[in-house]
Short mmCIF file of C-alpha atoms and ligand atoms in Angstrom, two decimals:
data_model
loop_
_atom_site.label_atom_id
_atom_site.label_comp_id
_atom_site.label_asym_id
_atom_site.label_seq_id
_atom_site.Cartn_x
_atom_site.Cartn_y
_atom_site.Cartn_z
CA MET A 1 38.93 -1.58 2.42
CA SER A 2 35.49 -2.71 3.39
CA SER A 3 35.53 -0.52 6.47
CA THR A 4 36.12 2.66 4.43
CA LYS A 5 33.23 1.64 2.21
CA GLU A 6 31.02 1.24 5.26
CA LYS A 7 32.08 4.64 6.52
CA ARG A 8 31.10 6.20 3.23
CA LYS A 9 27.78 4.42 3.22
CA THR A 10 26.52 5.47 6.63
CA PRO A 11 26.01 9.20 6.00
CA ARG A 12 24.41 8.41 2.65
CA VAL A 13 21.73 6.39 4.39
CA LYS A 14 21.21 9.10 6.95
CA LYS A 15 20.89 11.70 4.24
CA ARG A 16 18.22 9.67 2.50
CA GLY A 17 16.37 9.46 5.80
CA THR A 18 16.42 13.21 6.39
CA ARG A 19 15.51 14.02 2.81
CA ARG A 20 12.12 12.39 3.42
CA ARG A 21 9.34 14.97 3.33
CA ARG A 22 7.63 15.62 6.62
CA GLN A 23 4.38 13.67 6.33
CA THR A 24 1.25 13.74 8.44
CA SER A 25 0.64 10.47 10.24
CA ILE A 26 -2.10 8.20 8.95
CA TYR A 27 -3.60 8.29 12.42
CA LEU A 28 -4.01 12.07 12.27
CA LEU A 29 -5.21 11.97 8.68
CA LEU A 30 -7.88 9.36 9.38
CA TRP A 31 -8.90 11.11 12.54
CA ALA A 32 -9.18 14.47 10.76
CA VAL A 33 -11.18 12.97 7.88
CA PHE A 34 -13.57 11.19 10.24
CA SER A 35 -14.00 14.26 12.41
CA VAL A 36 -14.56 16.65 9.52
CA LEU A 37 -17.05 14.24 8.02
CA SER A 38 -19.02 13.86 11.23
CA LEU A 39 -18.88 17.61 11.82
CA PHE A 40 -20.25 18.13 8.33
CA ILE A 41 -23.08 15.65 8.90
CA VAL A 42 -23.96 17.15 12.26
CA LEU A 43 -23.95 20.69 10.83
CA LEU A 44 -26.14 19.56 7.99
CA PHE A 45 -28.54 18.05 10.50
CA VAL A 46 -28.62 21.18 12.69
CA ILE A 47 -29.11 23.53 9.75
CA SER A 48 -31.85 21.38 8.30
CA GLN A 49 -33.55 21.31 11.69
CA GLN A 50 -33.29 25.07 12.10
CA VAL A 51 -34.52 25.95 8.67
CA LEU A 52 -36.87 23.17 7.81
CA LEU A 53 -38.41 22.30 11.14
CA ASN A 54 -40.30 25.57 11.56
CA ARG A 55 -41.47 25.51 8.00
CA THR A 56 -42.61 21.91 8.12
CA TYR A 57 -44.49 22.33 11.37
CA LYS A 58 -46.20 25.48 10.14
CA THR A 59 -47.22 23.85 6.89
CA GLU A 60 -48.62 20.90 8.76
CA ALA A 61 -50.49 23.16 11.21
CA ALA A 62 -51.94 25.21 8.33
CA GLN A 63 -53.06 22.08 6.54
CA GLU A 64 -54.70 20.72 9.67
CA LEU A 65 -56.50 24.02 10.26
CA ASN A 66 -57.71 24.07 6.69
CA GLU A 67 -59.19 20.59 6.96
CA LYS A 68 -60.81 21.24 10.33
CA SER A 69 -62.20 24.59 9.20
CA THR A 70 -63.83 23.13 6.11
CA ARG A 71 -65.61 20.59 8.32
CA ILE A 72 -66.52 23.26 10.87
CA GLU A 73 -67.93 25.54 8.18
CA HIS A 74 -70.01 22.72 6.82
CA THR A 75 -71.37 21.92 10.31
CA ILE A 76 -72.21 25.55 10.99
CA LEU A 77 -74.11 25.89 7.74
CA ASN A 78 -75.83 22.52 8.25
CA PRO A 79 -76.13 22.19 12.03
CA PRO A 80 -77.16 18.85 13.51
CA PRO A 81 -80.79 18.82 14.78
CA TYR A 82 -79.79 19.35 18.43
CA PHE A 83 -77.94 22.56 17.62
CA VAL A 84 -80.55 24.11 15.38
CA GLY A 85 -81.24 27.55 16.81
CA ARG A 86 -78.30 27.13 19.25
CA ARG A 87 -75.55 28.54 17.12
CA SER A 88 -73.48 29.92 19.98
CA GLU A 89 -73.49 26.56 21.73
CA LEU A 90 -72.56 24.88 18.47
CA LEU A 91 -69.62 27.22 18.03
CA GLN A 92 -68.49 26.60 21.62
CA TYR A 93 -68.76 22.90 21.11
CA LEU A 94 -66.86 22.98 17.81
CA SER A 95 -64.18 25.23 19.36
CA ASN A 96 -63.58 22.80 22.19
CA GLU A 97 -63.77 19.80 19.98
CA ASN A 98 -61.22 21.10 17.45
CA ASP A 99 -59.02 23.14 19.74
CA VAL A 100 -59.53 26.33 17.71
CA GLN A 101 -61.31 29.64 18.19
CA ILE A 102 -64.38 30.20 16.07
CA PHE A 103 -66.11 33.53 15.50
CA ILE A 104 -68.72 34.71 13.13
CA LEU A 105 -68.10 38.38 12.41
CA ASP A 106 -70.05 41.06 10.68
CA ASP A 107 -68.74 43.38 8.05
CA GLU A 108 -66.98 45.63 10.60
CA GLY A 109 -65.47 42.93 12.67
CA LYS A 110 -68.08 42.78 15.41
CA VAL A 111 -68.57 39.34 16.93
CA LEU A 112 -71.99 38.00 16.02
CA PHE A 113 -71.48 34.49 17.39
CA PRO A 114 -70.90 33.04 19.84
CA HIS A 115 -72.89 35.39 22.08
CA GLY A 116 -71.30 36.49 25.27
CA VAL A 117 -67.72 36.03 24.11
CA GLY A 118 -67.55 39.30 22.24
CA PHE A 119 -65.78 40.70 25.28
CA ASP A 120 -62.32 40.35 26.55
CA GLU A 121 -61.19 41.08 30.06
CA ASP A 122 -59.10 44.22 30.68
CA GLN A 123 -56.60 44.49 33.55
CA THR A 124 -59.29 45.27 36.02
CA GLY A 125 -61.31 42.28 34.93
CA ALA A 126 -64.04 44.41 33.29
CA GLY A 127 -65.35 43.22 29.94
CA ILE A 128 -64.24 45.08 26.86
CA PRO A 129 -65.60 44.28 23.40
CA LEU A 130 -63.29 42.09 21.31
CA ASP A 131 -62.02 44.18 18.47
CA PHE A 132 -61.68 42.38 15.13
CA SER A 133 -61.68 45.54 13.02
CA ASP A 134 -58.06 45.06 11.90
CA GLU A 135 -58.49 41.35 11.28
CA ILE A 136 -61.70 41.81 9.31
CA SER A 137 -60.12 44.28 6.93
CA VAL A 138 -57.21 41.88 6.28
CA LEU A 139 -59.67 39.03 5.80
CA LYS A 140 -61.94 41.00 3.54
CA ASN A 141 -58.96 41.94 1.48
CA LYS A 142 -57.96 38.32 1.04
CA LEU A 143 -61.50 37.21 0.27
CA GLU A 144 -61.84 39.65 -2.57
CA THR A 145 -60.60 37.16 -5.10
CA GLN A 146 -61.21 33.84 -3.38
CA LYS A 147 -63.94 32.14 -1.42
CA THR A 148 -61.81 31.06 1.52
CA ALA A 149 -58.49 32.31 2.89
CA LEU A 150 -55.77 30.65 4.96
CA TYR A 151 -52.96 32.79 6.26
CA GLU A 152 -50.59 33.45 9.14
CA GLY A 153 -51.74 36.30 11.30
CA ASP A 154 -50.29 37.72 14.48
CA GLY A 155 -49.12 34.59 16.34
CA GLU A 156 -51.92 32.51 14.86
CA PHE A 157 -53.12 30.79 11.74
CA VAL A 158 -56.37 32.09 10.37
CA TYR A 159 -59.01 30.48 8.25
CA GLY A 160 -61.64 32.83 6.91
CA SER A 161 -64.56 32.55 4.58
CA LYS A 162 -67.68 34.42 3.59
CA ILE A 163 -70.86 32.79 4.80
CA SER A 164 -74.47 33.71 4.69
CA LEU A 165 -76.51 32.85 7.79
CA TYR A 166 -79.71 34.56 6.67
CA GLU A 167 -81.24 35.45 3.43
CA ASP A 168 -79.23 38.20 1.72
CA SER A 169 -76.93 38.54 4.72
CA GLN A 170 -73.13 38.51 4.59
CA GLU A 171 -71.05 37.30 7.50
CA TYR A 172 -67.53 36.17 7.95
CA LEU A 173 -66.38 32.94 9.51
CA TYR A 174 -63.15 33.53 11.40
CA ILE A 175 -61.37 30.45 12.71
CA SER A 176 -57.96 30.83 14.31
CA LYS A 177 -55.44 28.49 15.79
CA SER A 178 -52.71 29.83 18.03
CA LEU A 179 -49.18 29.24 16.83
CA HIS A 180 -47.94 29.13 20.36
CA LEU A 181 -47.82 25.36 20.58
CA VAL A 182 -46.07 25.04 17.22
CA GLN A 183 -43.50 27.58 18.28
CA THR A 184 -42.92 25.84 21.59
CA VAL A 185 -42.54 22.48 19.89
CA THR A 186 -40.12 23.77 17.25
CA GLU A 187 -38.12 25.61 19.87
CA THR A 188 -37.83 22.48 22.00
CA MET A 189 -36.86 20.43 18.96
CA ARG A 190 -34.25 23.00 18.02
CA VAL A 191 -32.64 22.96 21.45
CA ARG A 192 -32.73 19.19 21.42
CA ALA A 193 -31.22 19.05 17.93
CA VAL A 194 -28.33 21.25 18.99
CA SER A 195 -27.60 19.29 22.16
CA THR A 196 -27.97 15.95 20.36
CA SER A 197 -25.66 17.17 17.61
CA ALA A 198 -23.08 18.30 20.13
CA PHE A 199 -23.25 14.89 21.77
CA VAL A 200 -23.05 13.09 18.42
CA PHE A 201 -20.08 15.21 17.42
CA VAL A 202 -18.18 14.46 20.62
CA LEU A 203 -19.02 10.78 20.18
CA ALA A 204 -17.88 10.84 16.53
CA PHE A 205 -14.69 12.57 17.63
CA ALA A 206 -13.95 9.87 20.17
CA VAL A 207 -14.97 7.02 17.86
CA SER A 208 -12.87 8.39 14.99
CA SER A 209 -9.91 8.69 17.29
CA ALA A 210 -10.36 5.09 18.45
CA VAL A 211 -10.90 3.77 14.90
CA SER A 212 -7.85 5.64 13.56
CA GLY A 213 -5.79 4.21 16.38
CA TRP A 214 -7.08 0.73 15.67
CA LEU A 215 -6.36 1.05 11.95
CA THR A 216 -2.86 2.42 12.34
CA ARG A 217 -1.67 0.33 15.26
CA PRO A 218 -0.42 -2.58 13.10
CA ILE A 219 1.46 -0.15 10.84
CA THR A 220 3.14 1.48 13.81
CA GLU A 221 3.94 -1.98 15.17
CA MET A 222 5.45 -3.03 11.84
CA GLY A 223 7.51 0.16 11.73
CA LYS A 224 8.94 -0.60 15.16
CA LYS A 225 9.75 -4.16 14.18
CA ALA A 226 11.29 -3.06 10.88
CA ARG A 227 13.65 -0.80 12.85
CA GLN A 228 14.46 -3.76 15.09
CA LEU A 229 15.18 -5.76 11.95
CA ALA A 230 17.39 -2.99 10.60
CA ARG A 231 19.40 -3.22 13.81
CA GLY A 232 20.07 -6.88 13.03
CA ASP A 233 17.40 -8.63 15.06
CA PHE A 234 16.18 -11.35 12.69
CA ASP A 235 13.79 -12.88 15.23
CA VAL A 236 11.06 -10.32 14.57
CA ASP A 237 7.76 -11.53 13.19
CA PHE A 238 5.45 -9.25 11.23
CA TYR A 239 1.69 -9.68 11.60
CA GLY A 240 -0.98 -8.00 9.50
CA ASP A 241 -4.31 -8.93 10.93
CA TYR A 242 -7.43 -7.22 9.73
CA SER A 243 -6.95 -6.34 6.06
CA GLU A 244 -5.61 -7.97 2.94
CA GLU A 245 -3.15 -5.13 2.37
CA MET A 246 -1.76 -5.43 5.90
CA VAL A 247 -1.33 -9.17 5.49
CA GLU A 248 0.48 -8.60 2.19
CA LEU A 249 2.72 -5.97 3.78
CA ALA A 250 3.50 -8.29 6.68
CA ASP A 251 4.27 -11.13 4.26
CA ALA A 252 6.59 -8.89 2.25
CA LEU A 253 8.39 -7.77 5.40
CA ASN A 254 8.73 -11.35 6.62
CA PHE A 255 10.17 -12.25 3.24
CA ALA A 256 12.62 -9.34 3.44
CA ARG A 257 13.60 -10.50 6.95
CA ASP A 258 14.30 -14.03 5.68
CA GLU A 259 16.38 -12.72 2.78
CA LEU A 260 18.29 -10.32 5.02
CA SER A 261 18.90 -13.06 7.50
CA LYS A 262 20.25 -15.31 4.72
CA THR A 263 22.51 -12.56 3.39
CA ASP A 264 23.70 -11.80 6.88
CA LYS A 265 24.54 -15.44 7.50
CA MET A 266 26.36 -15.69 4.17
CA GLN A 267 28.28 -12.52 4.86
CA LYS A 268 29.43 -13.84 8.19
CA GLU A 269 30.45 -17.13 6.60
CA LEU A 270 32.20 -15.29 3.79
CA LEU A 271 34.15 -13.19 6.25
CA ALA A 272 35.13 -16.23 8.27
CA ASN A 273 36.17 -18.16 5.15
CA VAL A 274 38.02 -15.26 3.58
CA SER A 275 39.96 -14.58 6.77
CA HIS A 276 40.81 -18.24 7.01
CA ASP A 277 41.97 -18.48 3.42
CA PHE A 278 44.02 -15.31 3.73
CA LYS A 279 45.63 -16.54 6.88
CA THR A 280 46.81 -19.89 5.51
CA PRO A 281 48.96 -18.54 2.63
CA LEU A 282 50.18 -15.66 4.77
CA THR A 283 51.35 -18.09 7.42
CA MET A 284 53.06 -20.16 4.73
CA ILE A 285 54.72 -17.09 3.20
CA LYS A 286 55.98 -16.00 6.59
CA ALA A 287 57.20 -19.48 7.49
CA TYR A 288 59.07 -20.01 4.20
CA ALA A 289 60.57 -16.51 4.25
CA SER A 290 61.88 -17.23 7.76
CA MET A 291 63.23 -20.54 6.53
CA ILE A 292 65.12 -18.80 3.72
CA ILE A 293 66.60 -16.33 6.20
CA GLU A 294 67.52 -18.90 8.81
CA ILE A 295 68.19 -22.14 6.96
CA SER A 296 68.20 -22.23 3.20
CA GLY A 297 69.68 -18.83 2.39
CA ASP A 298 73.05 -20.36 1.39
CA ASN A 299 71.65 -23.41 -0.31
CA PRO A 300 70.46 -22.24 -3.75
CA GLU A 301 68.47 -25.42 -4.44
CA LYS A 302 66.55 -25.33 -1.16
CA ARG A 303 66.21 -21.56 -1.28
CA ASN A 304 64.64 -21.70 -4.74
CA LYS A 305 62.24 -24.39 -3.59
CA HIS A 306 61.21 -22.31 -0.61
CA ALA A 307 60.97 -19.14 -2.69
CA GLN A 308 58.71 -21.01 -5.14
CA VAL A 309 56.34 -21.85 -2.28
CA ILE A 310 56.23 -18.16 -1.41
CA VAL A 311 55.48 -17.27 -5.05
CA ASP A 312 52.71 -19.93 -5.25
CA GLU A 313 51.08 -18.78 -2.04
CA ALA A 314 51.32 -15.13 -3.14
CA ASP A 315 49.61 -16.19 -6.41
CA ARG A 316 46.88 -17.86 -4.42
CA LEU A 317 46.37 -14.70 -2.40
CA ALA A 318 46.37 -12.59 -5.54
CA SER A 319 43.75 -14.76 -7.22
CA LEU A 320 41.61 -14.72 -4.08
CA VAL A 321 41.76 -10.94 -3.90
CA GLY A 322 41.11 -10.72 -7.65
CA ASP A 323 38.02 -12.93 -7.42
CA LEU A 324 36.69 -11.02 -4.43
CA LEU A 325 37.14 -7.75 -6.26
CA ASP A 326 35.47 -9.08 -9.41
CA LEU A 327 32.55 -10.39 -7.47
CA SER A 328 31.99 -7.24 -5.47
CA LYS A 329 32.30 -5.09 -8.61
CA ILE A 330 29.83 -7.19 -10.60
CA ARG A 331 27.37 -7.48 -7.73
CA SER A 332 27.45 -3.82 -6.79
CA GLY A 333 26.66 -2.97 -10.39
CA ILE A 334 29.55 -0.48 -10.63
CA ASN A 335 30.28 -1.91 -14.02
CA ALA A 336 27.05 -2.00 -15.95
CA LEU A 337 26.97 -4.54 -18.78
CA LYS A 338 28.70 -3.29 -21.91
CA LEU A 339 26.92 -5.30 -24.55
CA SER A 340 28.36 -5.84 -27.98
CA LEU A 341 27.90 -8.38 -30.71
CA VAL A 342 30.49 -11.07 -30.15
CA ASP A 343 31.43 -14.06 -32.29
CA MET A 344 31.22 -16.57 -29.46
CA SER A 345 32.74 -19.35 -31.55
CA ALA A 346 35.98 -17.45 -32.03
CA TYR A 347 35.87 -16.08 -28.51
CA THR A 348 35.50 -19.56 -26.96
CA GLU A 349 38.53 -20.75 -28.95
CA GLU A 350 40.44 -17.76 -27.64
CA ILE A 351 39.51 -18.55 -24.03
CA LEU A 352 40.51 -22.18 -24.54
CA GLY A 353 43.88 -20.94 -25.73
CA ARG A 354 44.55 -19.70 -22.21
CA PHE A 355 44.53 -23.33 -21.05
CA ALA A 356 47.08 -24.45 -23.62
CA TYR A 357 49.91 -24.43 -21.07
CA LEU A 358 48.05 -27.01 -18.99
CA GLN A 359 47.71 -29.23 -22.02
CA GLU A 360 51.37 -28.84 -22.85
CA THR A 361 52.87 -29.06 -19.38
CA GLN A 362 50.52 -31.27 -17.42
CA GLY A 363 48.95 -33.61 -19.92
CA TYR A 364 45.41 -32.22 -19.81
CA GLN A 365 43.35 -32.76 -22.90
CA ILE A 366 40.54 -30.42 -23.82
CA VAL A 367 38.32 -31.94 -26.52
CA THR A 368 36.38 -29.26 -28.40
CA ASP A 369 33.34 -29.30 -30.63
CA ILE A 370 32.79 -25.71 -31.65
CA GLN A 371 30.30 -24.68 -34.31
CA ALA A 372 31.53 -21.66 -36.25
CA GLY A 373 29.82 -18.30 -36.59
CA LEU A 374 27.61 -18.24 -33.48
CA ASN A 375 27.02 -14.64 -32.45
CA ALA A 376 25.45 -13.17 -29.32
CA TYR A 377 25.09 -9.81 -27.60
CA VAL A 378 27.22 -10.09 -24.46
CA ASP A 379 29.52 -8.17 -22.18
CA GLU A 380 32.67 -9.66 -23.67
CA VAL A 381 34.94 -9.31 -20.64
CA LYS A 382 32.42 -10.60 -18.10
CA ILE A 383 31.20 -13.51 -20.22
CA GLY A 384 34.85 -14.38 -20.91
CA GLN A 385 35.47 -14.52 -17.19
CA ALA A 386 32.39 -16.73 -16.62
CA LEU A 387 33.37 -19.24 -19.33
CA TYR A 388 36.97 -19.22 -18.13
CA ASN A 389 35.77 -20.06 -14.60
CA LEU A 390 33.59 -22.92 -15.89
CA ILE A 391 36.40 -24.43 -17.98
CA GLY A 392 38.84 -23.86 -15.11
CA ASN A 393 36.55 -25.77 -12.73
CA ALA A 394 36.21 -28.64 -15.20
CA VAL A 395 39.99 -28.88 -15.45
CA ASN A 396 40.26 -28.55 -11.72
CA TYR A 397 37.76 -31.29 -10.91
CA THR A 398 38.03 -33.70 -13.86
CA GLY A 399 38.96 -37.32 -13.42
CA GLU A 400 42.23 -39.19 -13.74
CA ASP A 401 41.97 -39.19 -17.56
CA LYS A 402 42.53 -35.41 -17.35
CA ARG A 403 39.95 -34.88 -20.06
CA VAL A 404 37.54 -31.99 -20.47
CA TYR A 405 34.95 -31.62 -23.25
CA VAL A 406 33.95 -28.17 -24.43
CA SER A 407 31.15 -27.71 -26.93
CA LEU A 408 29.38 -24.78 -28.56
CA GLN A 409 26.41 -25.83 -30.66
CA GLN A 410 23.14 -24.39 -31.89
CA ILE A 411 20.36 -26.30 -30.12
CA GLU A 412 17.29 -24.33 -31.21
CA PRO A 413 16.61 -21.96 -34.10
CA ASP A 414 17.49 -19.00 -31.88
CA VAL A 415 19.59 -20.55 -29.11
CA PHE A 416 23.09 -21.97 -28.95
CA ARG A 417 24.59 -23.74 -25.99
CA PHE A 418 28.02 -23.59 -24.43
CA SER A 419 28.74 -26.66 -22.36
CA VAL A 420 31.76 -27.99 -20.55
CA ARG A 421 31.91 -31.56 -19.31
CA ASP A 422 34.43 -33.25 -17.08
CA THR A 423 34.92 -36.84 -16.00
CA GLY A 424 35.49 -36.12 -12.32
CA LYS A 425 33.60 -37.16 -9.23
CA GLY A 426 30.66 -34.98 -10.07
CA ILE A 427 28.52 -33.13 -7.61
CA LYS A 428 26.11 -34.62 -5.11
CA GLN A 429 22.45 -33.96 -5.79
CA GLU A 430 22.00 -32.03 -2.54
CA GLU A 431 24.97 -29.78 -3.38
CA LEU A 432 23.78 -28.87 -6.89
CA SER A 433 21.99 -25.71 -5.81
CA THR A 434 24.50 -24.59 -3.17
CA ILE A 435 27.64 -24.68 -5.34
CA TRP A 436 26.57 -21.33 -6.87
CA ASP A 437 26.60 -19.62 -3.48
CA ARG A 438 29.39 -17.28 -2.56
CA TYR A 439 32.28 -19.03 -1.02
CA TYR A 440 30.72 -22.45 -1.19
CA ARG A 441 33.34 -25.18 -1.49
CA SER A 442 32.53 -28.83 -1.42
CA ALA A 443 34.09 -30.80 1.38
CA GLU A 444 35.85 -32.81 -1.32
CA THR A 445 37.60 -29.87 -2.95
CA HIS A 446 40.54 -31.10 -4.93
CA LYS A 447 43.95 -29.57 -5.20
CA ARG A 448 44.61 -29.21 -8.87
CA PRO A 449 46.44 -26.85 -11.28
CA VAL A 450 43.72 -24.16 -11.17
CA LYS A 451 43.46 -23.23 -7.57
CA GLY A 452 39.97 -22.57 -6.27
CA THR A 453 38.79 -19.68 -4.17
CA GLY A 454 35.17 -20.75 -3.77
CA LEU A 455 34.05 -17.64 -5.64
CA GLY A 456 34.27 -18.84 -9.25
CA LEU A 457 30.71 -20.13 -9.62
CA SER A 458 29.30 -17.17 -7.74
CA ILE A 459 30.90 -14.88 -10.33
CA VAL A 460 29.51 -17.10 -13.13
CA LYS A 461 26.03 -16.95 -11.62
CA THR A 462 26.09 -13.17 -11.13
CA VAL A 463 27.34 -12.49 -14.67
CA LEU A 464 24.81 -14.84 -16.30
CA GLU A 465 21.91 -13.57 -14.22
CA LYS A 466 22.81 -10.02 -15.22
CA HIS A 467 22.66 -11.14 -18.86
CA ARG A 468 19.39 -13.00 -18.10
CA PHE A 469 20.82 -16.11 -19.73
CA VAL A 470 19.65 -19.64 -18.96
CA PHE A 471 22.37 -21.72 -17.32
CA GLY A 472 22.77 -24.74 -15.12
CA VAL A 473 24.56 -27.95 -14.29
CA ASP A 474 23.83 -31.63 -14.84
CA SER A 475 25.83 -33.97 -12.74
CA GLU A 476 25.84 -37.57 -11.77
CA TYR A 477 27.84 -38.21 -8.67
CA GLY A 478 30.86 -40.32 -9.52
CA LYS A 479 30.63 -39.75 -13.25
CA GLY A 480 31.35 -36.08 -13.83
CA SER A 481 29.49 -32.83 -14.41
CA THR A 482 28.30 -30.76 -17.33
CA PHE A 483 27.89 -27.03 -16.88
CA TYR A 484 25.98 -25.19 -19.63
CA VAL A 485 24.97 -21.70 -20.72
CA ASP A 486 22.33 -20.92 -23.35
CA PHE A 487 22.99 -17.88 -25.51
CA PRO A 488 20.30 -16.16 -27.57
CA LEU A 489 21.56 -16.51 -31.12
CA VAL A 490 21.91 -13.34 -33.12
CA SER A 491 21.40 -14.31 -36.73
CA ASP A 492 22.19 -12.08 -39.70
CA GLU A 493 18.56 -10.82 -39.77
CA THR A 494 18.32 -9.98 -36.09
CA GLU A 495 21.82 -8.55 -35.93
CA LYS A 496 20.65 -4.97 -36.10
CA ILE A 497 18.28 -5.21 -33.14
CA GLN A 498 19.99 -4.32 -29.88
CA PRO A 499 18.66 -6.18 -26.85
CA ASN A 500 17.55 -4.10 -23.86
CA ALA A 501 19.46 -5.93 -21.20
P1 LIG B 601 36.27 -23.17 -6.33
O1 LIG B 601 37.18 -22.04 -6.43
O2 LIG B 601 36.34 -23.88 -5.03
O3 LIG B 601 36.29 -24.06 -7.51
P2 LIG B 601 33.71 -22.42 -7.32
O4 LIG B 601 32.77 -21.38 -6.90
O5 LIG B 601 34.22 -22.35 -8.69
O6 LIG B 601 34.85 -22.47 -6.27
O7 LIG B 601 33.00 -23.79 -7.10
C1 LIG B 601 32.33 -24.03 -5.92
C2 LIG B 601 32.35 -25.52 -5.59
O8 LIG B 601 31.56 -26.23 -6.54
C3 LIG B 601 33.73 -26.13 -5.70
O9 LIG B 601 34.44 -25.97 -4.50
C4 LIG B 601 33.40 -27.59 -5.98
O10 LIG B 601 33.08 -28.23 -4.77
C5 LIG B 601 32.13 -27.50 -6.80
N1 LIG B 601 32.42 -27.60 -8.26
C6 LIG B 601 32.52 -26.59 -9.13
N2 LIG B 601 32.74 -27.06 -10.38
C7 LIG B 601 32.81 -28.40 -10.27
C8 LIG B 601 33.02 -29.47 -11.19
N3 LIG B 601 33.26 -29.26 -12.50
N4 LIG B 601 33.00 -30.73 -10.72
C9 LIG B 601 32.80 -30.97 -9.41
N5 LIG B 601 32.59 -30.01 -8.49
C10 LIG B 601 32.59 -28.74 -8.90
#
């Protein structure tokens, strides 16, 4: 039966696996984000260099020219004593000193000062007069409304102003600074910006790839180990080193491993125990059936005795199978709780009635103390099974006096307690927590009227946990045990409110 279940399960798991949406790996995601971000920053840098650099340099050059020119103009108009009457020399000196070209022009653009530089060299090396006629008209235009002008001319920055060297005369001061150097500098910077950006981008690319790898490595590792775990290797250890979340994930996976390992161990034990307990009655049944055939077939008394053994062992098998089925059904959640309001007082009496034959035939005495009218929302069938198991155990394990005490009493305004006490050997302290485990049977299991399968308390535990009820056992070894269950009392006022179990 279990093998067909397994067969059905396998494809379901596979299906769930394939249904998973195709996701991009974190490594790729991180890498892409880092790369795009660095690309964006680099682009921003390049663009700002391209656009702003030229403008900034030009503004700075213009400002510098303006400041220098103001000083130059002032010096020309108020020459130091040495340069009085040596205007051309002064202009030469100021030109060299300030790295600019200085001319004093007349109204038509003819160079008045410095003398001897009003010529340029043509290809043959002969002097030709410098022609400022175009420049002077532009300058005059600009000086119409203002005293000084600062503007960008043909490959140079120009400062111009109207000056008066003699009485009633009108000359123009023309100071220019070549833009060549600025252009060279900005060009060099631009080329450098592009190459630096390319380098930075490649570096960012490599760094982002390394960082993404570093960040995702533990996740990939954990994935590998989780698969190992799924294949049944419980020796794997999960480590999450560098971040809180990773550590938490690793802890959770380690916890899952421990739980899986426990379940696996219990399953193996269960299988071993179940096979053993199936084998014993089957061997008995076979042996006694053979005995009937070979020996006691003609002896009605013996035959009946042997047949009775077969019936008893078949009963044992049936109850074992029944318990196993109940447990697997309850645990797998096939049967969800069907809650209804139950009069637990009447119901407990009814369950006790099922033990009447033991009282009548085997001298057991069940002493009851049941308070009437205690109601609770429960799954009637499952709770009935749990209480039956608890009473059954008490009968099974009680002492020589064959007495069992069952009580149902309100213990708090909204709680009533079911308890069943026996006078048997009790349970050792160290076994108190393990008796609820599947297939746990104490080494001192007794053979009594209610035959045990080792699954009774596991059923009780599963049912009560599903109801979220408080339950437990108090036991003193050698004096007996008391198992109890606390039910939330449904009084007349609260009766209408359904619990959300
Ligand atoms: P079983 O079918 O063996 O009774 P249970 O799951 O009902 O299985 O109980 C598990 C074990 O707990 C028993 O084998 C027994 O050792 C112990 N146990 C349960 N109830 C009692 C009790 N009332 N007194 C002493 N031991 C008990």
